[in-house]
Amino acid sequence: MMVRQSGVPIDKATTLVLNGLKERSAEDQKILDPVFRKIVELAYEEKQFSTNRERIDAAGNFEQTILKRCERRLPRS
């Protein structure tokens, strides 16, 4: 989200995120690739702010939103 808030184009942000997967196993890459792509896509649906405070707040709010979405998908024990 901070990359998005900094004005980096979505294709560059996607490349940066997916490059981080190269150190993971092929199985992890297969699982995480679509998840990471979706997170980048969702970040770029959010408004881009102009001040550092707004950007930091937007990133924090986005993080909480993503965590909640992930928690809802976890199996209940």
mmCIF file of N, CA and C in Angstrom:
data_model
loop_
_atom_site.group_PDB
_atom_site.id
_atom_site.type_symbol
_atom_site.label_atom_id
_atom_site.label_comp_id
_atom_site.label_asym_id
_atom_site.label_seq_id
_atom_site.Cartn_x
_atom_site.Cartn_y
_atom_site.Cartn_z
ATOM 1 N N MET A 1 0.819 -1.190 0.000
ATOM 2 C CA MET A 1 0.000 0.000 0.000
ATOM 3 C C MET A 1 0.864 1.255 0.000
ATOM 4 N N MET A 2 1.987 1.215 0.683
ATOM 5 C CA MET A 2 2.854 2.399 0.673
ATOM 6 C C MET A 2 3.414 2.643 -0.724
ATOM 7 N N VAL A 3 3.664 1.584 -1.470
ATOM 8 C CA VAL A 3 4.127 1.741 -2.853
ATOM 9 C C VAL A 3 3.032 2.410 -3.666
ATOM 10 N N ARG A 4 1.798 1.978 -3.468
ATOM 11 C CA ARG A 4 0.666 2.580 -4.178
ATOM 12 C C ARG A 4 0.540 4.056 -3.787
ATOM 13 N N GLN A 5 0.656 4.327 -2.497
ATOM 14 C CA GLN A 5 0.524 5.696 -2.018
ATOM 15 C C GLN A 5 1.661 6.585 -2.532
ATOM 16 N N SER A 6 2.783 5.985 -2.865
ATOM 17 C CA SER A 6 3.930 6.745 -3.381
ATOM 18 C C SER A 6 3.812 7.048 -4.866
ATOM 19 N N GLY A 7 2.774 6.495 -5.515
ATOM 20 C CA GLY A 7 2.543 6.795 -6.925
ATOM 21 C C GLY A 7 3.190 5.834 -7.900
ATOM 22 N N VAL A 8 3.679 4.707 -7.413
ATOM 23 C CA VAL A 8 4.278 3.701 -8.286
ATOM 24 C C VAL A 8 3.167 3.058 -9.115
ATOM 25 N N PRO A 9 3.363 2.895 -10.422
ATOM 26 C CA PRO A 9 2.336 2.255 -11.259
ATOM 27 C C PRO A 9 2.068 0.812 -10.815
ATOM 28 N N ILE A 10 0.849 0.354 -11.032
ATOM 29 C CA ILE A 10 0.439 -0.972 -10.563
ATOM 30 C C ILE A 10 1.304 -2.097 -11.144
ATOM 31 N N ASP A 11 1.710 -1.990 -12.395
ATOM 32 C CA ASP A 11 2.525 -3.063 -12.973
ATOM 33 C C ASP A 11 3.880 -3.160 -12.275
ATOM 34 N N LYS A 12 4.457 -2.028 -11.923
ATOM 35 C CA LYS A 12 5.733 -2.009 -11.204
ATOM 36 C C LYS A 12 5.556 -2.558 -9.789
ATOM 37 N N ALA A 13 4.462 -2.181 -9.134
ATOM 38 C CA ALA A 13 4.187 -2.676 -7.783
ATOM 39 C C ALA A 13 3.997 -4.185 -7.791
ATOM 40 N N THR A 14 3.271 -4.689 -8.779
ATOM 41 C CA THR A 14 3.060 -6.131 -8.891
ATOM 42 C C THR A 14 4.384 -6.848 -9.083
ATOM 43 N N THR A 15 5.233 -6.319 -9.945
ATOM 44 C CA THR A 15 6.554 -6.918 -10.178
ATOM 45 C C THR A 15 7.366 -6.941 -8.890
ATOM 46 N N LEU A 16 7.363 -5.839 -8.149
ATOM 47 C CA LEU A 16 8.115 -5.780 -6.888
ATOM 48 C C LEU A 16 7.634 -6.834 -5.903
ATOM 49 N N VAL A 17 6.329 -6.955 -5.769
ATOM 50 C CA VAL A 17 5.761 -7.918 -4.829
ATOM 51 C C VAL A 17 6.084 -9.346 -5.259
ATOM 52 N N LEU A 18 5.919 -9.639 -6.529
ATOM 53 C CA LEU A 18 6.147 -11.002 -7.001
ATOM 54 C C LEU A 18 7.627 -11.364 -6.995
ATOM 55 N N ASN A 19 8.506 -10.393 -7.147
ATOM 56 C CA ASN A 19 9.939 -10.673 -7.030
ATOM 57 C C ASN A 19 10.289 -11.204 -5.649
ATOM 58 N N GLY A 20 9.567 -10.761 -4.652
ATOM 59 C CA GLY A 20 9.776 -11.250 -3.294
ATOM 60 C C GLY A 20 9.433 -12.716 -3.134
ATOM 61 N N LEU A 21 8.628 -13.239 -4.034
ATOM 62 C CA LEU A 21 8.259 -14.659 -3.979
ATOM 63 C C LEU A 21 9.347 -15.572 -4.528
ATOM 64 N N LYS A 22 10.289 -15.030 -5.259
ATOM 65 C CA LYS A 22 11.300 -15.864 -5.916
ATOM 66 C C LYS A 22 12.136 -16.673 -4.935
ATOM 67 N N GLU A 23 12.217 -16.213 -3.701
ATOM 68 C CA GLU A 23 12.993 -16.922 -2.684
ATOM 69 C C GLU A 23 12.191 -18.037 -2.024
ATOM 70 N N ARG A 24 10.912 -18.136 -2.335
ATOM 71 C CA ARG A 24 10.040 -19.149 -1.750
ATOM 72 C C ARG A 24 10.043 -20.405 -2.600
ATOM 73 N N SER A 25 9.554 -21.482 -2.051
ATOM 74 C CA SER A 25 9.446 -22.738 -2.790
ATOM 75 C C SER A 25 8.441 -22.594 -3.923
ATOM 76 N N ALA A 26 8.533 -23.481 -4.899
ATOM 77 C CA ALA A 26 7.596 -23.448 -6.029
ATOM 78 C C ALA A 26 6.157 -23.611 -5.541
ATOM 79 N N GLU A 27 5.965 -24.444 -4.528
ATOM 80 C CA GLU A 27 4.618 -24.659 -3.985
ATOM 81 C C GLU A 27 4.097 -23.376 -3.329
ATOM 82 N N ASP A 28 4.943 -22.717 -2.535
ATOM 83 C CA ASP A 28 4.548 -21.452 -1.920
ATOM 84 C C ASP A 28 4.228 -20.402 -2.985
ATOM 85 N N GLN A 29 5.048 -20.341 -4.015
ATOM 86 C CA GLN A 29 4.822 -19.378 -5.090
ATOM 87 C C GLN A 29 3.459 -19.604 -5.736
ATOM 88 N N LYS A 30 3.140 -20.864 -5.980
ATOM 89 C CA LYS A 30 1.868 -21.201 -6.623
ATOM 90 C C LYS A 30 0.681 -20.757 -5.762
ATOM 91 N N ILE A 31 0.808 -20.917 -4.457
ATOM 92 C CA ILE A 31 -0.263 -20.541 -3.538
ATOM 93 C C ILE A 31 -0.335 -19.027 -3.357
ATOM 94 N N LEU A 32 0.816 -18.394 -3.179
ATOM 95 C CA LEU A 32 0.856 -16.979 -2.817
ATOM 96 C C LEU A 32 0.715 -16.017 -3.992
ATOM 97 N N ASP A 33 1.094 -16.433 -5.182
ATOM 98 C CA ASP A 33 1.040 -15.540 -6.339
ATOM 99 C C ASP A 33 -0.343 -14.892 -6.503
ATOM 100 N N PRO A 34 -1.421 -15.678 -6.573
ATOM 101 C CA PRO A 34 -2.733 -15.035 -6.756
ATOM 102 C C PRO A 34 -3.159 -14.188 -5.554
ATOM 103 N N VAL A 35 -2.733 -14.578 -4.364
ATOM 104 C CA VAL A 35 -3.066 -13.808 -3.165
ATOM 105 C C VAL A 35 -2.382 -12.446 -3.218
ATOM 106 N N PHE A 36 -1.087 -12.445 -3.518
ATOM 107 C CA PHE A 36 -0.337 -11.191 -3.588
ATOM 108 C C PHE A 36 -0.855 -10.297 -4.706
ATOM 109 N N ARG A 37 -1.197 -10.892 -5.838
ATOM 110 C CA ARG A 37 -1.745 -10.098 -6.946
ATOM 111 C C ARG A 37 -3.051 -9.419 -6.529
ATOM 112 N N LYS A 38 -3.887 -10.160 -5.813
ATOM 113 C CA LYS A 38 -5.174 -9.608 -5.371
ATOM 114 C C LYS A 38 -4.954 -8.474 -4.376
ATOM 115 N N ILE A 39 -3.993 -8.627 -3.472
ATOM 116 C CA ILE A 39 -3.718 -7.566 -2.505
ATOM 117 C C ILE A 39 -3.257 -6.299 -3.221
ATOM 118 N N VAL A 40 -2.392 -6.450 -4.217
ATOM 119 C CA VAL A 40 -1.947 -5.285 -4.988
ATOM 120 C C VAL A 40 -3.148 -4.647 -5.696
ATOM 121 N N GLU A 41 -3.977 -5.472 -6.306
ATOM 122 C CA GLU A 41 -5.170 -4.961 -6.994
ATOM 123 C C GLU A 41 -6.064 -4.173 -6.041
ATOM 124 N N LEU A 42 -6.288 -4.712 -4.860
ATOM 125 C CA LEU A 42 -7.121 -4.034 -3.865
ATOM 126 C C LEU A 42 -6.476 -2.723 -3.412
ATOM 127 N N ALA A 43 -5.171 -2.712 -3.269
ATOM 128 C CA ALA A 43 -4.472 -1.481 -2.868
ATOM 129 C C ALA A 43 -4.689 -0.383 -3.902
ATOM 130 N N TYR A 44 -4.690 -0.754 -5.164
ATOM 131 C CA TYR A 44 -4.842 0.243 -6.229
ATOM 132 C C TYR A 44 -6.290 0.675 -6.446
ATOM 133 N N GLU A 45 -7.218 0.027 -5.762
ATOM 134 C CA GLU A 45 -8.602 0.488 -5.767
ATOM 135 C C GLU A 45 -8.805 1.592 -4.733
ATOM 136 N N GLU A 46 -7.848 1.716 -3.826
ATOM 137 C CA GLU A 46 -7.927 2.726 -2.776
ATOM 138 C C GLU A 46 -7.442 4.081 -3.290
ATOM 139 N N LYS A 47 -7.950 5.120 -2.678
ATOM 140 C CA LYS A 47 -7.563 6.487 -3.023
ATOM 141 C C LYS A 47 -6.077 6.708 -2.698
ATOM 142 N N GLN A 48 -5.410 7.475 -3.539
ATOM 143 C CA GLN A 48 -4.027 7.867 -3.278
ATOM 144 C C GLN A 48 -4.047 9.227 -2.587
ATOM 145 N N PHE A 49 -3.343 9.336 -1.472
ATOM 146 C CA PHE A 49 -3.333 10.564 -0.691
ATOM 147 C C PHE A 49 -2.065 11.365 -0.947
ATOM 148 N N SER A 50 -2.106 12.644 -0.558
ATOM 149 C CA SER A 50 -0.997 13.539 -0.874
ATOM 150 C C SER A 50 -0.069 13.806 0.306
ATOM 151 N N THR A 51 -0.561 13.670 1.538
ATOM 152 C CA THR A 51 0.316 13.950 2.679
ATOM 153 C C THR A 51 0.825 12.641 3.292
ATOM 154 N N ASN A 52 1.972 12.722 3.926
ATOM 155 C CA ASN A 52 2.551 11.532 4.556
ATOM 156 C C ASN A 52 1.630 10.957 5.620
ATOM 157 N N ARG A 53 1.000 11.801 6.420
ATOM 158 C CA ARG A 53 0.097 11.329 7.470
ATOM 159 C C ARG A 53 -1.065 10.555 6.863
ATOM 160 N N GLU A 54 -1.662 11.091 5.807
ATOM 161 C CA GLU A 54 -2.779 10.400 5.145
ATOM 162 C C GLU A 54 -2.318 9.075 4.550
ATOM 163 N N ARG A 55 -1.137 9.061 3.983
ATOM 164 C CA ARG A 55 -0.596 7.825 3.382
ATOM 165 C C ARG A 55 -0.351 6.762 4.443
ATOM 166 N N ILE A 56 0.220 7.174 5.558
ATOM 167 C CA ILE A 56 0.473 6.231 6.656
ATOM 168 C C ILE A 56 -0.840 5.690 7.203
ATOM 169 N N ASP A 57 -1.807 6.575 7.392
ATOM 170 C CA ASP A 57 -3.128 6.153 7.873
ATOM 171 C C ASP A 57 -3.795 5.200 6.882
ATOM 172 N N ALA A 58 -3.708 5.513 5.597
ATOM 173 C CA ALA A 58 -4.310 4.658 4.564
ATOM 174 C C ALA A 58 -3.660 3.283 4.574
ATOM 175 N N ALA A 59 -2.345 3.243 4.728
ATOM 176 C CA ALA A 59 -1.640 1.959 4.762
ATOM 177 C C ALA A 59 -2.059 1.148 5.988
ATOM 178 N N GLY A 60 -2.167 1.799 7.130
ATOM 179 C CA GLY A 60 -2.598 1.106 8.347
ATOM 180 C C GLY A 60 -4.017 0.575 8.232
ATOM 181 N N ASN A 61 -4.908 1.395 7.691
ATOM 182 C CA ASN A 61 -6.297 0.961 7.497
ATOM 183 C C ASN A 61 -6.379 -0.200 6.513
ATOM 184 N N PHE A 62 -5.580 -0.123 5.458
ATOM 185 C CA PHE A 62 -5.574 -1.183 4.456
ATOM 186 C C PHE A 62 -5.065 -2.486 5.073
ATOM 187 N N GLU A 63 -4.018 -2.385 5.856
ATOM 188 C CA GLU A 63 -3.474 -3.570 6.533
ATOM 189 C C GLU A 63 -4.551 -4.239 7.380
ATOM 190 N N GLN A 64 -5.284 -3.463 8.154
ATOM 191 C CA GLN A 64 -6.343 -4.019 9.001
ATOM 192 C C GLN A 64 -7.448 -4.658 8.161
ATOM 193 N N THR A 65 -7.788 -4.033 7.051
ATOM 194 C CA THR A 65 -8.811 -4.582 6.159
ATOM 195 C C THR A 65 -8.377 -5.930 5.599
ATOM 196 N N ILE A 66 -7.134 -6.015 5.155
ATOM 197 C CA ILE A 66 -6.624 -7.276 4.588
ATOM 198 C C ILE A 66 -6.575 -8.355 5.663
ATOM 199 N N LEU A 67 -6.105 -8.011 6.859
ATOM 200 C CA LEU A 67 -6.059 -8.992 7.944
ATOM 201 C C LEU A 67 -7.451 -9.531 8.264
ATOM 202 N N LYS A 68 -8.436 -8.653 8.301
ATOM 203 C CA LYS A 68 -9.817 -9.085 8.582
ATOM 204 C C LYS A 68 -10.335 -9.996 7.487
ATOM 205 N N ARG A 69 -10.025 -9.665 6.242
ATOM 206 C CA ARG A 69 -10.462 -10.521 5.128
ATOM 207 C C ARG A 69 -9.830 -11.901 5.230
ATOM 208 N N CYS A 70 -8.563 -11.943 5.594
ATOM 209 C CA CYS A 70 -7.863 -13.224 5.739
ATOM 210 C C CYS A 70 -8.446 -14.025 6.906
ATOM 211 N N GLU A 71 -8.701 -13.350 8.016
ATOM 212 C CA GLU A 71 -9.255 -14.030 9.190
ATOM 213 C C GLU A 71 -10.604 -14.668 8.871
ATOM 214 N N ARG A 72 -11.415 -13.991 8.077
ATOM 215 C CA ARG A 72 -12.730 -14.542 7.723
ATOM 216 C C ARG A 72 -12.602 -15.819 6.903
ATOM 217 N N ARG A 73 -11.485 -15.986 6.212
ATOM 218 C CA ARG A 73 -11.310 -17.169 5.371
ATOM 219 C C ARG A 73 -10.686 -18.341 6.110
ATOM 220 N N LEU A 74 -10.151 -18.089 7.310
ATOM 221 C CA LEU A 74 -9.543 -19.163 8.086
ATOM 222 C C LEU A 74 -10.617 -20.087 8.639
ATOM 223 N N PRO A 75 -10.322 -21.383 8.674
ATOM 224 C CA PRO A 75 -11.295 -22.311 9.265
ATOM 225 C C PRO A 75 -11.441 -22.051 10.767
ATOM 226 N N ARG A 76 -12.632 -22.174 11.247
ATOM 227 C CA ARG A 76 -12.896 -21.986 12.680
ATOM 228 C C ARG A 76 -12.577 -23.294 13.418
ATOM 229 N N SER A 77 -11.971 -23.161 14.574
ATOM 230 C CA SER A 77 -11.664 -24.394 15.336
ATOM 231 C C SER A 77 -12.597 -24.575 16.497
#
